[in-house]
Phi, psi and omega in degrees: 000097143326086184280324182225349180288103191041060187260138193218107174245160183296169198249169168239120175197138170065018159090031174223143164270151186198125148348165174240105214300324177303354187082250202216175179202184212235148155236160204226122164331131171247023157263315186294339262335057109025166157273107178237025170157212188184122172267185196265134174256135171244157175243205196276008191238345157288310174295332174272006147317271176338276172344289177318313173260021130261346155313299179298329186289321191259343169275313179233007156245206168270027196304290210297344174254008194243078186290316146350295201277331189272358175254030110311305168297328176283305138016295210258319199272319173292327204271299213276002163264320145336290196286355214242041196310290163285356127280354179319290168343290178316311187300307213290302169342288172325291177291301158286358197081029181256154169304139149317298183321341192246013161281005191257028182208241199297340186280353194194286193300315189289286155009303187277326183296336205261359175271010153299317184301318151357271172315300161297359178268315182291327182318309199272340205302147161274100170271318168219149188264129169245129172289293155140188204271130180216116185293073165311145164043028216019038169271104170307146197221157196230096180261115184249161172217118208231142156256163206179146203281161179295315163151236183280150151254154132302118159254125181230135204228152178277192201228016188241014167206080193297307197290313170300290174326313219280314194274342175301327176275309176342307204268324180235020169279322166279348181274340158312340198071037173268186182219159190193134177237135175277150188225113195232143167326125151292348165318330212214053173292328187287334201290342167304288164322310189271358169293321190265006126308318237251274167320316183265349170267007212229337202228175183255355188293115173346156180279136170104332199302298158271114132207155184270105189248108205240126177216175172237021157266112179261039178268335149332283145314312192281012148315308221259327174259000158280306189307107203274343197261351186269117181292324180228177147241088157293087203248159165232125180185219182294206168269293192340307173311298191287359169254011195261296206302309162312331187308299194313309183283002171293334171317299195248006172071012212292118155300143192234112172244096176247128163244141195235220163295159167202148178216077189276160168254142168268107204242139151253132182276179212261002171265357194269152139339100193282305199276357171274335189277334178297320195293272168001272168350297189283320171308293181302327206268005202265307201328070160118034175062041155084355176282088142188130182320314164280013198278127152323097212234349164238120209254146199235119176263216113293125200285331169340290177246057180312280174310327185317283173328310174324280176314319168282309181321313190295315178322293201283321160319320210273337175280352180266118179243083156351120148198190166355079172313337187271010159291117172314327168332290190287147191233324169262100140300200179266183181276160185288330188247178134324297194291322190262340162287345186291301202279336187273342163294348156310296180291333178294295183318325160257009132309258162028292213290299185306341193116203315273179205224163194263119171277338182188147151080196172108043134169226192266167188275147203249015204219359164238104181278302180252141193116156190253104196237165179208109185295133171318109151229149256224078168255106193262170184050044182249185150223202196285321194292337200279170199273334163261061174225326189252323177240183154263146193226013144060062184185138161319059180237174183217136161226141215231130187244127167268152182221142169273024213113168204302307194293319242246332160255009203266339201295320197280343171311308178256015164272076173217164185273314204277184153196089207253286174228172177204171158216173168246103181264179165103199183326148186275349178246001150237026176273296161008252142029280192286311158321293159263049192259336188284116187264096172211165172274332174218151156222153189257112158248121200045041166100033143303140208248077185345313220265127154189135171341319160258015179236140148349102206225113178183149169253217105335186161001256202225039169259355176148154167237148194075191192213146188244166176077170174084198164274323187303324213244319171295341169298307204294339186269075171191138173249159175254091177239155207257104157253112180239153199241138165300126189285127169250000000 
């Protein structure tokens, strides 16, 4: 497999790589901003192709019922990611922007390891339950209860964690016995493509079950929440998108899985280690330039040791230096575009305009003329109303809060649209405490750690509905029946 040498990749559908009726389209180093190949744009009559040969594929053979062959086919797809590791890497480093360092985790390894978990869940799943025997209406009755896959899914996936977003629906919507088309950002079309590479020299999956559509219309995708023949829809992206995707899919009554936005917080209480939880706070918000939807981006302080905070978060942000994603070194990388570096110097710019001020950081690095970098920056003397408090803005940016106390920080916490994640520092039973009063889906209390294959990853409001990874998240690709037989 020729991973970045002229690479130009394909769409997978109906188990053949094929071209793209759209020609190509181009993908870009965001350190570099380099050219570094072209994927295949499909258009709308391709993706209803996909649709189609996943339709057929869950309608007339036995993936959904052949639990054998599909935690074979998983399997067999973790080996052949496995083996193919260290060019992944490379794909991955490049294309997305990511640190080395964090392909040996959420960016790459852990992911292809967690489609185990995958795999074992179906082997072992209580596929049917006996409710046992009961006289409804005085009818003797035998009550079974069989789970079963929902039928086609749409995935549709973001571009600043690929590989992890891309095998968490993958892995457990086909192990579930669903059928399925993947939709990738276009920023990050190869981190797709090469999985249905991957899949047609390496694996046994039926033609149709997986396939894979990369295009850079994204009126393409929302094909997939329209589409009377797709059952579910699994998206991850902003809330906007995601208020799009229910619309469209309310049409057809259509199952819904959305992870959305988040602008969560860290609040440190006024007994914890000021200056390890600020440093801590400001260290996660540097991490892949600030792309990711749980990272803690508003740090809620003690208004007392206000300045304190302030002054430690800056220490340490201020010591992090955008660079080289291929440096073992490096922990901020660049933003994935132009356009998304455009938009968090937006946000920066209305701090300023609103009062507050740069503790560190506040625009492009002035020693990086080319790559789309942004400085770890530090934003002091706002409050939880200001607009970079309030939205989200997907950039190594912090903003620092004063709090009166646990309720006065539990208030500025859950005064937001989103909920997505939180942490906590201080005493441990009344960080407790504080934890659970927080409308989130997950929280880190003194460093704990949320994120793993068998735990539950979602939010609140209007950061998503339902949950992904765990048994919860292999459950949503799945319906639910009542079988009852007359008692003899």
């Amino acid at each position: 497999m020729s991973i970045l040498a002229d690479r130009e990749s394909r769409l997978f559908i109906d188990g053949k790589l094929v071209a793209g009726s759209g020609g190509t389209f181009e993908t870009v180093n965001p350190a570099t901003e380099e050219v570094l190949g072209v994927a295949a744009n499909a258009d709308e009559a391709d993706m209803s192709e996909a649709i189609g040969a996943a339709r057929t594929a869950f309608d007339d053979t036995d993936w959904s019922t052949n639990t054998e062959l599909r935690v074979r086919c998983l399997r067999q797809l973790r080996e052949a990611m496995q083996a193919n590791l260290e060019d992944l890497r490379e794909l991955t480093i490049n294309e997305v922007g990511a640190p080395r360092m964090l392909t040996s985790g959420a960016q790459l390894e852990g992911p292809i390891d967690d489609l185990a978990f995958s795999a074992d869940t179906a082997e072992n799943y209580a596929w049917r339950s006996d409710l046992g025997y009961a006289t409804p209406q005085g009818i003797p009755t035998n009550r079974v209860v069989a789970r079963e896959a929902v039928g086609v899914v749409g995935a549709i996936t973001p571009w600043n964690f690929p590989h992890q977003i891309n095998l968490a629906k993958v892995g457990p919507a086909l192990a579930a016995g669903n059928t399925l088309i993947l939709k990738p950002a276009p920023d990050t079309p190869w981190m797709a493509a090469v999985l249905g590479e991957i899949i047609a020299e390496h694996t046994d999956f039926p033609a149709g079950v997986i396939n894979i559509v990369t295009s850079d219309d994204h009126g393409v995708g929302a094909l997939l929440s329209k589409d009377p023949r797709v059952d579910m829809v699994s998206f991850t992206g902003s809330t906007n998108t995601g208020r799009a995707v229910m619309t469209d899919s309310a049409v057809t009554i259509k199952k819904v899985f959305l992870e959305l936005g988040g602008k969560s917080a860290f609040i440190v209480l006024d007994d914890a280690d000021l200056g390890g939880a600020c440093a801590m706070a400001a260290f996660t918000v540097a991490m892949h330039a600030g792309q990711g939807c749980a990272i803690t981006t508003r740090l809620v302080v003690p208004r007392a040791k206000y300045d304190e905070a302030v002054e430690a978060a800056a220490a340490t942000l201020g010591g992090i230096k955008p660079g080289d994603p291929n440096s073992k070194r490096t922990v901020c990388g660049p933003v994935i575009s132009a356009r998304q570096r455009d938009r968090i110097q937006g946000y920066l710019d209305s701090a300023i305009a609103e009062g507050g001020r740069f503790a560190c950081g506040g625009g492009r690095p002035d020693d990086m003329e080319t790559g789309f970098f942004i400085e770890p920056t530090v934003i002091a003397g706002l409050d939880n109303s200001a607009k970079v408090s309030r939205e989200e803005i997907f950039g190594p940016v912090l903003t620092v809060i004063a709090h009166d106390g646990d309720d006065d920080a539990v208030r500025i916490a859950n005064d937001s649209p989103y909920g997505l994640s939180g942490t906590v520092f201080g005493d441990d039973d009344r960080a407790q405490a504080v934890a659970s009063r927080l409308r989130v889906g997950t929280v880190n209390v003194n460093g704990g750690v949320w994120y793993s294959a068998d735990a539950p990853f979602g939010g609140y409001k209007q950061s998503g509905v339902g949950r992904e990874m765990g048994v919860a998240g292999f459950e949503e690709y799945l319906e639910t029946k009542l079988i009852a037989t007359i008692a003899t």
